Amino acid sequence: MNILILNGSPRKNGKVSKLLHAAEKELLDNGNSIEFIDANAIAVKPCTGCMTCRSRGKCVLPEDNGHKIAELIKKCDGLIVGTPVYWGNMNGQLKCLFDRMVGVMMGESKYGIPIPLHKGKKAVIITACTTPFPFNLLARQTSGAEHAIIEILRSSGFRICTKIALSGTKNKNEPPERAFIKARKCVKIFK
């Protein structure tokens, strides 16, 4: 399978990045094709909200990495999205990237109703926040970030197969082993 991994973490050795790389290694070891994108390492102009992409199926801004990643999303069989939690949401650069993907994520009926373009594709979401459990849920930190990503992916037709949510990560160098096990099990999802 052709799997796209979108890393919203600006920390190359951070917890989200480590879990994404664990999933990547397991998927590669099992013969999958992987594209790993660090959202913070690419230049993507922000969306202007013109909505022309909904009718054209392509962003009208000048060509940049947003267009290249849009093509990867079109071609992928599955998607893994990882992000640290920032103010109860995904990382800003990842959000900027998703804002630019509207035209390849969903079409539009003649009545303006969104049409998902990725029905049947599977997705995994990985988040990490410093707020300890259960306050990460009560304060809608983890759940807020997950909700934002789920809204984008489900509206686009992706089926969320699993979520890995780390809480209380402050002063911890490594994700817990159970999170690595779950990340490596992504290989079973993408068969």
mmCIF file of C-alpha atoms in Angstrom:
data_model
loop_
_atom_site.group_PDB
_atom_site.id
_atom_site.type_symbol
_atom_site.label_atom_id
_atom_site.label_comp_id
_atom_site.label_asym_id
_atom_site.label_seq_id
_atom_site.Cartn_x
_atom_site.Cartn_y
_atom_site.Cartn_z
ATOM 1 C CA MET A 1 0.000 0.000 0.000
ATOM 2 C CA ASN A 2 0.957 3.614 -0.546
ATOM 3 C CA ILE A 3 0.846 5.354 2.850
ATOM 4 C CA LEU A 4 1.277 9.089 3.429
ATOM 5 C CA ILE A 5 2.525 10.199 6.855
ATOM 6 C CA LEU A 6 2.000 13.858 7.793
ATOM 7 C CA ASN A 7 4.072 14.972 10.764
ATOM 8 C CA GLY A 8 2.861 18.200 12.369
ATOM 9 C CA SER A 9 5.548 18.160 15.055
ATOM 10 C CA PRO A 10 8.309 20.763 14.699
ATOM 11 C CA ARG A 11 10.522 18.515 16.852
ATOM 12 C CA LYS A 12 12.285 15.924 14.753
ATOM 13 C CA ASN A 13 13.036 13.893 17.882
ATOM 14 C CA GLY A 14 9.790 14.660 19.696
ATOM 15 C CA LYS A 15 7.271 12.102 20.891
ATOM 16 C CA VAL A 16 4.912 12.440 17.920
ATOM 17 C CA SER A 17 7.824 12.155 15.489
ATOM 18 C CA LYS A 18 9.138 9.049 17.272
ATOM 19 C CA LEU A 19 5.753 7.315 17.072
ATOM 20 C CA LEU A 20 5.326 8.240 13.410
ATOM 21 C CA HIS A 21 8.790 6.874 12.610
ATOM 22 C CA ALA A 22 7.997 3.649 14.508
ATOM 23 C CA ALA A 23 4.873 3.219 12.344
ATOM 24 C CA GLU A 24 6.871 4.123 9.225
ATOM 25 C CA LYS A 25 9.559 1.505 9.945
ATOM 26 C CA GLU A 26 7.012 -1.258 10.547
ATOM 27 C CA LEU A 27 5.090 -0.340 7.387
ATOM 28 C CA LEU A 28 8.293 -0.265 5.303
ATOM 29 C CA ASP A 29 9.423 -3.607 6.752
ATOM 30 C CA ASN A 30 6.136 -5.072 5.533
ATOM 31 C CA GLY A 31 6.531 -3.892 1.947
ATOM 32 C CA ASN A 32 4.484 -0.690 1.957
ATOM 33 C CA SER A 33 5.465 2.445 0.090
ATOM 34 C CA ILE A 34 5.789 5.451 2.421
ATOM 35 C CA GLU A 35 5.949 9.214 1.907
ATOM 36 C CA PHE A 36 6.915 10.985 5.145
ATOM 37 C CA ILE A 37 6.225 14.730 5.186
ATOM 38 C CA ASP A 38 7.402 17.048 7.963
ATOM 39 C CA ALA A 39 4.844 19.856 7.712
ATOM 40 C CA ASN A 40 7.188 22.260 9.487
ATOM 41 C CA ALA A 41 10.034 21.669 7.027
ATOM 42 C CA ILE A 42 8.122 22.729 3.904
ATOM 43 C CA ALA A 43 6.982 26.069 2.537
ATOM 44 C CA VAL A 44 3.214 26.317 2.094
ATOM 45 C CA LYS A 45 1.423 29.597 1.530
ATOM 46 C CA PRO A 46 -1.731 30.042 3.616
ATOM 47 C CA CYS A 47 -5.144 29.501 2.052
ATOM 48 C CA THR A 48 -6.917 32.709 0.993
ATOM 49 C CA GLY A 49 -10.403 31.201 1.373
ATOM 50 C CA CYS A 50 -11.401 31.858 -2.242
ATOM 51 C CA MET A 51 -12.988 28.359 -2.475
ATOM 52 C CA THR A 52 -12.128 28.149 -6.200
ATOM 53 C CA CYS A 53 -10.379 24.844 -5.462
ATOM 54 C CA ARG A 54 -13.747 23.223 -4.637
ATOM 55 C CA SER A 55 -14.912 23.603 -8.234
ATOM 56 C CA ARG A 56 -11.519 23.216 -9.955
ATOM 57 C CA GLY A 57 -10.152 20.410 -7.773
ATOM 58 C CA LYS A 58 -6.870 22.275 -7.443
ATOM 59 C CA CYS A 59 -5.593 25.245 -5.471
ATOM 60 C CA VAL A 60 -5.219 28.389 -7.599
ATOM 61 C CA LEU A 61 -2.331 29.845 -5.584
ATOM 62 C CA PRO A 62 1.129 29.807 -7.207
ATOM 63 C CA GLU A 63 2.728 26.349 -7.240
ATOM 64 C CA ASP A 64 4.350 25.375 -3.934
ATOM 65 C CA ASN A 65 4.696 22.350 -1.659
ATOM 66 C CA GLY A 66 0.957 22.467 -0.954
ATOM 67 C CA HIS A 67 0.329 21.346 -4.541
ATOM 68 C CA LYS A 68 2.887 18.535 -4.253
ATOM 69 C CA ILE A 69 1.340 17.198 -1.056
ATOM 70 C CA ALA A 70 -2.129 17.466 -2.597
ATOM 71 C CA GLU A 71 -0.941 15.053 -5.296
ATOM 72 C CA LEU A 72 0.405 12.681 -2.622
ATOM 73 C CA ILE A 73 -2.962 12.727 -0.851
ATOM 74 C CA LYS A 74 -4.736 11.905 -4.114
ATOM 75 C CA LYS A 75 -2.453 8.921 -4.703
ATOM 76 C CA CYS A 76 -2.262 7.512 -1.159
ATOM 77 C CA ASP A 77 -4.160 4.428 -0.012
ATOM 78 C CA GLY A 78 -3.939 5.474 3.632
ATOM 79 C CA LEU A 79 -2.924 8.383 5.814
ATOM 80 C CA ILE A 80 -1.275 8.763 9.217
ATOM 81 C CA VAL A 81 -1.478 12.223 10.783
ATOM 82 C CA GLY A 82 0.541 13.159 13.856
ATOM 83 C CA THR A 83 0.522 16.426 15.756
ATOM 84 C CA PRO A 84 1.344 17.925 19.118
ATOM 85 C CA VAL A 85 -1.651 19.602 20.757
ATOM 86 C CA TYR A 86 -1.490 23.406 20.625
ATOM 87 C CA TRP A 87 -4.320 25.200 22.445
ATOM 88 C CA GLY A 88 -6.640 22.227 21.997
ATOM 89 C CA ASN A 89 -5.916 21.961 18.278
ATOM 90 C CA MET A 90 -3.421 20.630 15.771
ATOM 91 C CA ASN A 91 -0.130 22.355 15.036
ATOM 92 C CA GLY A 92 -0.584 25.554 12.979
ATOM 93 C CA GLN A 93 1.598 24.463 10.061
ATOM 94 C CA LEU A 94 -0.361 21.211 9.721
ATOM 95 C CA LYS A 95 -3.628 23.192 9.811
ATOM 96 C CA CYS A 96 -2.267 25.534 7.129
ATOM 97 C CA LEU A 97 -1.465 22.496 4.996
ATOM 98 C CA PHE A 98 -4.943 20.983 5.448
ATOM 99 C CA ASP A 99 -6.551 24.339 4.625
ATOM 100 C CA ARG A 100 -4.762 24.212 1.275
ATOM 101 C CA MET A 101 -5.967 20.642 0.607
ATOM 102 C CA VAL A 102 -9.709 21.382 0.418
ATOM 103 C CA GLY A 103 -9.831 20.942 -3.369
ATOM 104 C CA VAL A 104 -8.296 17.462 -3.261
ATOM 105 C CA MET A 105 -10.040 16.374 -0.073
ATOM 106 C CA MET A 106 -13.600 17.124 -1.155
ATOM 107 C CA GLY A 107 -15.509 18.168 -4.214
ATOM 108 C CA GLU A 108 -18.763 20.042 -4.395
ATOM 109 C CA SER A 109 -22.190 19.226 -5.800
ATOM 110 C CA LYS A 110 -24.026 21.738 -7.972
ATOM 111 C CA TYR A 111 -25.898 22.728 -4.787
ATOM 112 C CA GLY A 112 -22.687 23.433 -2.869
ATOM 113 C CA ILE A 113 -22.837 20.234 -0.836
ATOM 114 C CA PRO A 114 -19.348 18.818 -0.050
ATOM 115 C CA ILE A 115 -18.535 15.497 -1.732
ATOM 116 C CA PRO A 116 -15.836 13.347 -0.050
ATOM 117 C CA LEU A 117 -13.131 12.297 -2.507
ATOM 118 C CA HIS A 118 -11.331 9.655 -0.432
ATOM 119 C CA LYS A 119 -14.057 7.166 0.487
ATOM 120 C CA GLY A 120 -12.677 3.856 1.662
ATOM 121 C CA LYS A 121 -9.214 5.131 2.561
ATOM 122 C CA LYS A 122 -8.013 4.442 6.102
ATOM 123 C CA ALA A 123 -6.442 6.899 8.526
ATOM 124 C CA VAL A 124 -4.657 6.944 11.876
ATOM 125 C CA ILE A 125 -4.316 9.952 14.203
ATOM 126 C CA ILE A 126 -1.480 10.441 16.710
ATOM 127 C CA THR A 127 -1.506 13.323 19.214
ATOM 128 C CA ALA A 128 0.567 14.350 22.215
ATOM 129 C CA CYS A 129 -0.011 17.028 24.831
ATOM 130 C CA THR A 130 1.614 18.095 28.085
ATOM 131 C CA THR A 131 -1.701 18.319 29.965
ATOM 132 C CA PRO A 132 -2.025 15.264 32.245
ATOM 133 C CA PHE A 133 -4.933 12.832 32.141
ATOM 134 C CA PRO A 134 -7.866 13.399 32.768
ATOM 135 C CA PHE A 135 -7.419 17.150 32.410
ATOM 136 C CA ASN A 136 -6.323 16.722 28.782
ATOM 137 C CA LEU A 137 -9.896 15.500 28.127
ATOM 138 C CA LEU A 138 -11.748 17.791 30.534
ATOM 139 C CA ALA A 139 -10.024 20.857 29.071
ATOM 140 C CA ARG A 140 -10.611 19.492 25.540
ATOM 141 C CA GLN A 141 -6.907 19.555 24.720
ATOM 142 C CA THR A 142 -6.452 16.089 23.205
ATOM 143 C CA SER A 143 -10.086 15.754 22.173
ATOM 144 C CA GLY A 144 -10.033 19.207 20.549
ATOM 145 C CA ALA A 145 -7.050 18.344 18.364
ATOM 146 C CA GLU A 146 -8.507 14.944 17.492
ATOM 147 C CA HIS A 147 -11.879 16.501 16.676
ATOM 148 C CA ALA A 148 -10.297 18.995 14.266
ATOM 149 C CA ILE A 149 -8.405 16.271 12.398
ATOM 150 C CA ILE A 150 -11.381 13.898 12.427
ATOM 151 C CA GLU A 151 -13.595 16.628 10.942
ATOM 152 C CA ILE A 152 -11.195 17.093 8.028
ATOM 153 C CA LEU A 153 -10.578 13.403 7.391
ATOM 154 C CA ARG A 154 -14.175 12.190 7.747
ATOM 155 C CA SER A 155 -15.474 15.028 5.570
ATOM 156 C CA SER A 156 -12.996 13.806 2.980
ATOM 157 C CA GLY A 157 -14.152 10.182 3.215
ATOM 158 C CA PHE A 158 -11.294 8.744 5.286
ATOM 159 C CA ARG A 159 -12.199 6.128 7.889
ATOM 160 C CA ILE A 160 -10.425 6.702 11.212
ATOM 161 C CA CYS A 161 -9.142 3.262 12.227
ATOM 162 C CA THR A 162 -7.283 4.144 15.412
ATOM 163 C CA LYS A 163 -6.112 7.067 17.519
ATOM 164 C CA ILE A 164 -3.047 7.226 19.722
ATOM 165 C CA ALA A 165 -3.287 10.039 22.269
ATOM 166 C CA LEU A 166 -0.429 10.765 24.650
ATOM 167 C CA SER A 167 -1.149 12.995 27.634
ATOM 168 C CA GLY A 168 1.037 14.360 30.395
ATOM 169 C CA THR A 169 4.149 14.338 28.213
ATOM 170 C CA LYS A 170 5.915 17.181 30.024
ATOM 171 C CA ASN A 171 9.274 16.080 31.459
ATOM 172 C CA LYS A 172 9.021 12.682 29.755
ATOM 173 C CA ASN A 173 11.710 11.886 27.202
ATOM 174 C CA GLU A 174 10.001 8.942 25.525
ATOM 175 C CA PRO A 175 6.463 7.887 24.732
ATOM 176 C CA PRO A 176 5.347 4.856 26.760
ATOM 177 C CA GLU A 177 6.052 1.445 25.239
ATOM 178 C CA ARG A 178 2.308 0.793 24.807
ATOM 179 C CA ALA A 179 2.174 3.787 22.428
ATOM 180 C CA PHE A 180 5.048 2.355 20.355
ATOM 181 C CA ILE A 181 3.268 -1.012 20.229
ATOM 182 C CA LYS A 182 0.083 0.654 19.010
ATOM 183 C CA ALA A 183 2.034 2.698 16.421
ATOM 184 C CA ARG A 184 3.717 -0.445 15.077
ATOM 185 C CA LYS A 185 0.317 -2.167 14.872
ATOM 186 C CA CYS A 186 -0.694 0.345 12.199
ATOM 187 C CA VAL A 187 0.735 -2.193 9.773
ATOM 188 C CA LYS A 188 -2.346 -4.365 10.422
ATOM 189 C CA ILE A 189 -4.663 -1.500 9.523
ATOM 190 C CA PHE A 190 -3.048 -0.871 6.150
ATOM 191 C CA LYS A 191 -3.305 -4.360 4.634
#
